[in-house]
mmCIF file of C-alpha atoms in Angstrom:
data_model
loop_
_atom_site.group_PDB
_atom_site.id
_atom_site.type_symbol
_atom_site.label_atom_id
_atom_site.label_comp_id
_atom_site.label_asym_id
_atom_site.label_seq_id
_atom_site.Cartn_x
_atom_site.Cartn_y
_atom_site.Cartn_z
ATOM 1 C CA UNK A 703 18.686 89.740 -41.376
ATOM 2 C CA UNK A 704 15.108 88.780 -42.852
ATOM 3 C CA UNK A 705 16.476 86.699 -45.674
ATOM 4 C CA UNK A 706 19.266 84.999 -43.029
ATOM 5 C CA UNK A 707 16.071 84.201 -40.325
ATOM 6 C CA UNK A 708 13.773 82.930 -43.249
ATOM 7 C CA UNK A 709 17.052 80.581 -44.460
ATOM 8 C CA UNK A 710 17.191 79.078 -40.554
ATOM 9 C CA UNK A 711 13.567 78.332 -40.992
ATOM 10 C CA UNK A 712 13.314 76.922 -44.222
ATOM 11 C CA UNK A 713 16.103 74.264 -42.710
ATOM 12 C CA UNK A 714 14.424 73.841 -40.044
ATOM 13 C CA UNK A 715 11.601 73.301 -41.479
ATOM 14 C CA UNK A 716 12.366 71.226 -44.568
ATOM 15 C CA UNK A 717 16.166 70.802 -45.177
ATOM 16 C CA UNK A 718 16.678 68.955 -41.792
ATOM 17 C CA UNK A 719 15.477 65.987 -43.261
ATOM 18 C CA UNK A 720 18.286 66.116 -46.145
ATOM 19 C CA UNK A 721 22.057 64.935 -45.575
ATOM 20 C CA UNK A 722 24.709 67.860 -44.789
ATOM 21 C CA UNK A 723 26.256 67.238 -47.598
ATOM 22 C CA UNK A 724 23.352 67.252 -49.835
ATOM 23 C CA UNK A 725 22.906 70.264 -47.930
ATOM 24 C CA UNK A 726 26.139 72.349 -48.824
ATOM 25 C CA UNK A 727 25.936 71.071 -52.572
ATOM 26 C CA UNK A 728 22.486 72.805 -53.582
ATOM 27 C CA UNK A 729 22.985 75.984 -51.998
ATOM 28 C CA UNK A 730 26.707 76.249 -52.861
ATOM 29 C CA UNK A 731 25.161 75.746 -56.434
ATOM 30 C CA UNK A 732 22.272 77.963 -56.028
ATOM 31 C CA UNK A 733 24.750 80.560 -54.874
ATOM 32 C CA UNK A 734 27.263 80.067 -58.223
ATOM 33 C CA UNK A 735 23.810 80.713 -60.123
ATOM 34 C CA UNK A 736 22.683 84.302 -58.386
ATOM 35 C CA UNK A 737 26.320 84.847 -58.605
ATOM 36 C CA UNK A 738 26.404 84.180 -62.142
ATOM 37 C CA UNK A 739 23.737 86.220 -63.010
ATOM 38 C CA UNK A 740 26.000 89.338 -62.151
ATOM 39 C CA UNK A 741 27.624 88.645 -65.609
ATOM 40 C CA UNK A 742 24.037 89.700 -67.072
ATOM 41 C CA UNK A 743 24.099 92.478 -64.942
ATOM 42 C CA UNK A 744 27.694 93.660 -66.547
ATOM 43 C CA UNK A 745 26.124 93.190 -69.989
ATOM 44 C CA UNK A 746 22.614 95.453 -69.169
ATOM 45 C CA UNK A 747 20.628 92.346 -69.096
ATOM 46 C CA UNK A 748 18.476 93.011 -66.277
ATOM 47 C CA UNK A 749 14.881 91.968 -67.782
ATOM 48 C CA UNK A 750 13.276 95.600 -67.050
ATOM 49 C CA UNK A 751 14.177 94.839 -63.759
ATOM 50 C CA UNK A 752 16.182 98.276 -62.323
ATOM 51 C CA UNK A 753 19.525 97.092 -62.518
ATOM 52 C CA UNK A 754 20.066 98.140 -58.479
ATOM 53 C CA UNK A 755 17.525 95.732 -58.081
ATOM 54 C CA UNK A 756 19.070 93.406 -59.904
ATOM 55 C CA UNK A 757 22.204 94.029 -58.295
ATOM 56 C CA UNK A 758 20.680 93.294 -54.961
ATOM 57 C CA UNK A 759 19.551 89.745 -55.688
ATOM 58 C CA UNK A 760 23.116 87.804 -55.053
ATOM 59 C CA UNK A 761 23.472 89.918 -51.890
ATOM 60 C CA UNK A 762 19.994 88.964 -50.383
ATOM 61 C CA UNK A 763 20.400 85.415 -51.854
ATOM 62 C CA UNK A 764 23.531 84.977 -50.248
ATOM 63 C CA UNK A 765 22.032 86.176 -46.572
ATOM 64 C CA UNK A 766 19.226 83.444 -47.134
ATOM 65 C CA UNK A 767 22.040 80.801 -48.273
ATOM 66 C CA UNK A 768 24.003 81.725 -45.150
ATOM 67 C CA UNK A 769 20.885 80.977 -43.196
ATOM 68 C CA UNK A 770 19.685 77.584 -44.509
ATOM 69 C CA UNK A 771 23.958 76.616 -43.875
ATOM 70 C CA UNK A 772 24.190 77.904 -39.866
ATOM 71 C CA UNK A 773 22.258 75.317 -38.597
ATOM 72 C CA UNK A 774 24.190 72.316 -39.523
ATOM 73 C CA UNK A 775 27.660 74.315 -39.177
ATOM 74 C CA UNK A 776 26.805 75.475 -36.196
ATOM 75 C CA UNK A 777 25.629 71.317 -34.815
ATOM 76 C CA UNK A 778 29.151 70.443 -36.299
ATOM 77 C CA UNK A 779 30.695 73.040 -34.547
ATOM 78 C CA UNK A 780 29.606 71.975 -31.166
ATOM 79 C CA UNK A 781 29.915 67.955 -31.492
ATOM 80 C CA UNK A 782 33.271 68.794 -32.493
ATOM 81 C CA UNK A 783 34.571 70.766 -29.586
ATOM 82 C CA UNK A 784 36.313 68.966 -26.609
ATOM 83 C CA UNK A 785 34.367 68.649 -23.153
ATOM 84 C CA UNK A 786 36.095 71.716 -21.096
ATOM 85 C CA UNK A 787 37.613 73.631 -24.066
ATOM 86 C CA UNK A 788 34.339 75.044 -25.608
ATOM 87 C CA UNK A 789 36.222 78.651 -25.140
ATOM 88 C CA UNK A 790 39.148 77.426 -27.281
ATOM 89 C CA UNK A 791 37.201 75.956 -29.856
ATOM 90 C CA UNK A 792 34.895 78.992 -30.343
ATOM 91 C CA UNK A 793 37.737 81.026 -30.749
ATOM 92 C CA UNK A 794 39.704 78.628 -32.976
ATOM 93 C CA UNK A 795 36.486 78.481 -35.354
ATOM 94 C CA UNK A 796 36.039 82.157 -35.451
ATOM 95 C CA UNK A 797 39.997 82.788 -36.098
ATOM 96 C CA UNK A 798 39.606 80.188 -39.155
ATOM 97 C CA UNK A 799 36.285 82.391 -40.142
ATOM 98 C CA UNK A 800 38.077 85.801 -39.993
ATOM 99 C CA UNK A 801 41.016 84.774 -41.740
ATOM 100 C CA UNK A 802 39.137 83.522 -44.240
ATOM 101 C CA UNK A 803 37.534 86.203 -45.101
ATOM 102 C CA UNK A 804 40.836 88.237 -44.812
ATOM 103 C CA UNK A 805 41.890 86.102 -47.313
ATOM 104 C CA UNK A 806 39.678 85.702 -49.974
ATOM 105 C CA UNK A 807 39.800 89.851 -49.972
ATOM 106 C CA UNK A 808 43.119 89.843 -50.575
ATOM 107 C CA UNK A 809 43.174 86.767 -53.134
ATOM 108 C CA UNK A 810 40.382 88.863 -54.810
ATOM 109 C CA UNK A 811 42.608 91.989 -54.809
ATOM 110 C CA UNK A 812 45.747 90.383 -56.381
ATOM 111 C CA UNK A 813 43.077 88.668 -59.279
ATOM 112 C CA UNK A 814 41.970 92.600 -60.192
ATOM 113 C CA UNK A 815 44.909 92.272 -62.488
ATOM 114 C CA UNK A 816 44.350 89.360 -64.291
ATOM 115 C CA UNK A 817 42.223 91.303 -67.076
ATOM 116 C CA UNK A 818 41.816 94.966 -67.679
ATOM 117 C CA UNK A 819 38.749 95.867 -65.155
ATOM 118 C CA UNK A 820 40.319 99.495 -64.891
ATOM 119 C CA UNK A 821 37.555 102.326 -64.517
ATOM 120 C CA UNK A 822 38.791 103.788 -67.259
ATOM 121 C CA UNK A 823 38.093 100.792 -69.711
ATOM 122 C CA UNK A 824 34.787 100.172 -68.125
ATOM 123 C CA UNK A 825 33.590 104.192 -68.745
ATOM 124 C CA UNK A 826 34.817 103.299 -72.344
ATOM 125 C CA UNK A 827 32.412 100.075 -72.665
ATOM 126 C CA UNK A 828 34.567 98.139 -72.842
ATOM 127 C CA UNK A 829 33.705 95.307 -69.891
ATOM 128 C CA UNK A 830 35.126 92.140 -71.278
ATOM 129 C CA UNK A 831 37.579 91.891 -68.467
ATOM 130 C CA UNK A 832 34.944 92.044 -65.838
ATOM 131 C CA UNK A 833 32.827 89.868 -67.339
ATOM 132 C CA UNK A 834 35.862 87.526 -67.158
ATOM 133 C CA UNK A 835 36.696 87.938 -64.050
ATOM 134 C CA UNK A 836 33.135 87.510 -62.635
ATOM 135 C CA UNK A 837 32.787 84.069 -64.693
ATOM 136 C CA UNK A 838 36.340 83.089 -62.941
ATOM 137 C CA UNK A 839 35.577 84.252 -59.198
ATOM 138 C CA UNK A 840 31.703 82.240 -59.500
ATOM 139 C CA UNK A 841 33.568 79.168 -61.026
ATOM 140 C CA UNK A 842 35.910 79.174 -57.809
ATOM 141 C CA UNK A 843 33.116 79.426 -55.327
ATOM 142 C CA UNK A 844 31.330 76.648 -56.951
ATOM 143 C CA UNK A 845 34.499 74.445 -56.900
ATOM 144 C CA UNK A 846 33.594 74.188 -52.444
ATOM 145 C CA UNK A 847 31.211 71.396 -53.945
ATOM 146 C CA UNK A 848 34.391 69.315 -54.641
ATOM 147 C CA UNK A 849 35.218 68.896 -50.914
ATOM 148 C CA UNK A 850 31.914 68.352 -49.531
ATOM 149 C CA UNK A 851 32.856 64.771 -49.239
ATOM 150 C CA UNK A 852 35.341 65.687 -46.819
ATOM 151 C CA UNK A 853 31.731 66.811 -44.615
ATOM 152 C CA UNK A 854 30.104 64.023 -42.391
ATOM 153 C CA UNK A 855 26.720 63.153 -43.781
ATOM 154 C CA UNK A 856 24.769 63.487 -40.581
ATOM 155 C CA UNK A 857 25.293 63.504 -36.596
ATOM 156 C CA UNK A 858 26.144 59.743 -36.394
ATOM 157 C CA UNK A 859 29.073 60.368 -38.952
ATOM 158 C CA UNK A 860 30.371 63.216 -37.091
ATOM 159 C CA UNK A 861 30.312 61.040 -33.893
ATOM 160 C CA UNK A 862 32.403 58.445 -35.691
ATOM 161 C CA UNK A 863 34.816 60.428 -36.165
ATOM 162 C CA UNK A 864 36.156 61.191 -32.660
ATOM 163 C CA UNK A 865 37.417 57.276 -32.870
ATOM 164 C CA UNK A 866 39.117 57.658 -36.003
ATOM 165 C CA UNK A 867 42.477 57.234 -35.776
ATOM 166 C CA UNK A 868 43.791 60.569 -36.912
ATOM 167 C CA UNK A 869 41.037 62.128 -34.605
ATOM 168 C CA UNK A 870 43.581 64.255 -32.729
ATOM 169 C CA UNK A 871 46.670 64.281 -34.666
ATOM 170 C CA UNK A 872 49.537 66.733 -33.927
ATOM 171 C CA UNK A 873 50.871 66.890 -37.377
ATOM 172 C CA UNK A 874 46.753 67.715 -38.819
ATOM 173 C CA UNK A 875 47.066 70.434 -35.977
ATOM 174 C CA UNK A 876 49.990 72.033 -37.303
ATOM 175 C CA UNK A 877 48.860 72.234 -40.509
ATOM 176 C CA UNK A 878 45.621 73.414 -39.643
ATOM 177 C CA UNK A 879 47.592 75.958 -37.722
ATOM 178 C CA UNK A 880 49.906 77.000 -39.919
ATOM 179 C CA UNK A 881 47.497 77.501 -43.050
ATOM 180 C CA UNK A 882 45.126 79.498 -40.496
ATOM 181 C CA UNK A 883 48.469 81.921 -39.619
ATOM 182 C CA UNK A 884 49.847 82.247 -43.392
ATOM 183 C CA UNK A 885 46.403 83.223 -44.337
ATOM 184 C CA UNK A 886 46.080 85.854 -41.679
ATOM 185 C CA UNK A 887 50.015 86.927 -42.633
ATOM 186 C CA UNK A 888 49.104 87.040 -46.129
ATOM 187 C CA UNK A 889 45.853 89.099 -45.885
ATOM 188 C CA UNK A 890 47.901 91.448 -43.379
ATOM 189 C CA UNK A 891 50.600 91.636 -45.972
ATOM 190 C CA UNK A 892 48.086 92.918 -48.888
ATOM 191 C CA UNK A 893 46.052 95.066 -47.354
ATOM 192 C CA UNK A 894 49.300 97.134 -45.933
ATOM 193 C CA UNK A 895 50.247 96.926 -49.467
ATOM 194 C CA UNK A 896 46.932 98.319 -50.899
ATOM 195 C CA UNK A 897 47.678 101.178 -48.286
ATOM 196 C CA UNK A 898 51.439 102.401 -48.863
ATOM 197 C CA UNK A 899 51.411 101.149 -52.932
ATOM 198 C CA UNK A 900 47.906 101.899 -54.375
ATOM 199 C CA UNK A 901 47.857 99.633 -57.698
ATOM 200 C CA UNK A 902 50.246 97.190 -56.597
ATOM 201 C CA UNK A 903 48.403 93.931 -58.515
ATOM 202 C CA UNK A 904 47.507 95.702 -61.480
ATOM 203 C CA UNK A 905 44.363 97.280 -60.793
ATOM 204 C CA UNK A 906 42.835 101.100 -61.120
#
């Protein structure tokens, strides 16, 4: 919780004065470095650092990444919820948070057995596959930075917004709504999976 109240400051403090977008693109790619670095970590490349240490640093990175990106997600989150339904739209915006979470576990899960990261080929030496598979899962969380656009630059363009013309669609609200349930299906349908068939996807 240090790192995550020193990453509020520092916007506060210093990132305020830069676009959201500008924003979300340096510490999404700050983030793909630290999580990078985990591939050193797989290879005993830890520069005499102790390698728990070392393990450490995309954790605590992440918590101070998190902080610096609450601010200006939680500013969008309130200029986007309706007059009389800020109940609705808290709970809509924590539903889309937990099943995305749900799902990226279970996504992760199912890529286990795209390469060999078996315990049993790892206690051999061999750690090719998981040095794959790290490159792979860093290269997807860097590839947020191709949506930012989608993200208003600052207040005024989030304002703007409620008078665009597909402000309020019913067919954007379906969608929305039916990604948000398929996700939460799909995570429910993996983890009972992981339960009842241990080694479904491929891994050990």
């Amino acid at each position: 919780y240090v790192l995550l109240y020193a990453g509020v400051m520092a916007y506060k403090y210093y990132f305020i004065k830069w676009t959201w977008r500008a924003v979300y693109i340096v510490t999404t790619m700050l983030n793909g470095v630290f999580s990078a670095l985990q591939v050193l970590l797989i290879q005993g490349i830890t520069f005499g650092i102790s390698p728990f240490l070392f393990a450490l640093g995309d954790d605590a990175f992440a918590d101070f990444i998190s902080g610096i990106q609450f601010l200006p997600t939680t500013i969008m989150m309130v200029h986007l919820c309706p007059t009389g339904s800020e109940g609705a739209s808290y709970a809509m915006f924590t539903t889309v948070n937990n099943s995305a979470l749900g799902l990226s576990s279970a996504i992760s899960t199912v890529m286990l057995g795209i390469w060999d990261v078996s315990k049993e080929t790892m206690a051999s030496g061999d750690v090719s596959g998981m040095t794959k598979l790290t490159v792979l899962t860093t290269a997807l969380q860097v590839s947020g930075v191709l949506f930012v656009g989608l993200l208003p630059k600052t207040k005024e363009d989030l304002v703007r917004l409620h008078s665009d013309g597909l402000s309020g669609s019913k067919i954007g609200g379906f969608i929305f709504l039916s990604i948000t349930l398929l996700s939460v299906l799909y995570a429910i349908v993996v983890g009972i999976l992981n339960i009842v068939k241990p080694g479904w996807a491929g891994e050990s």
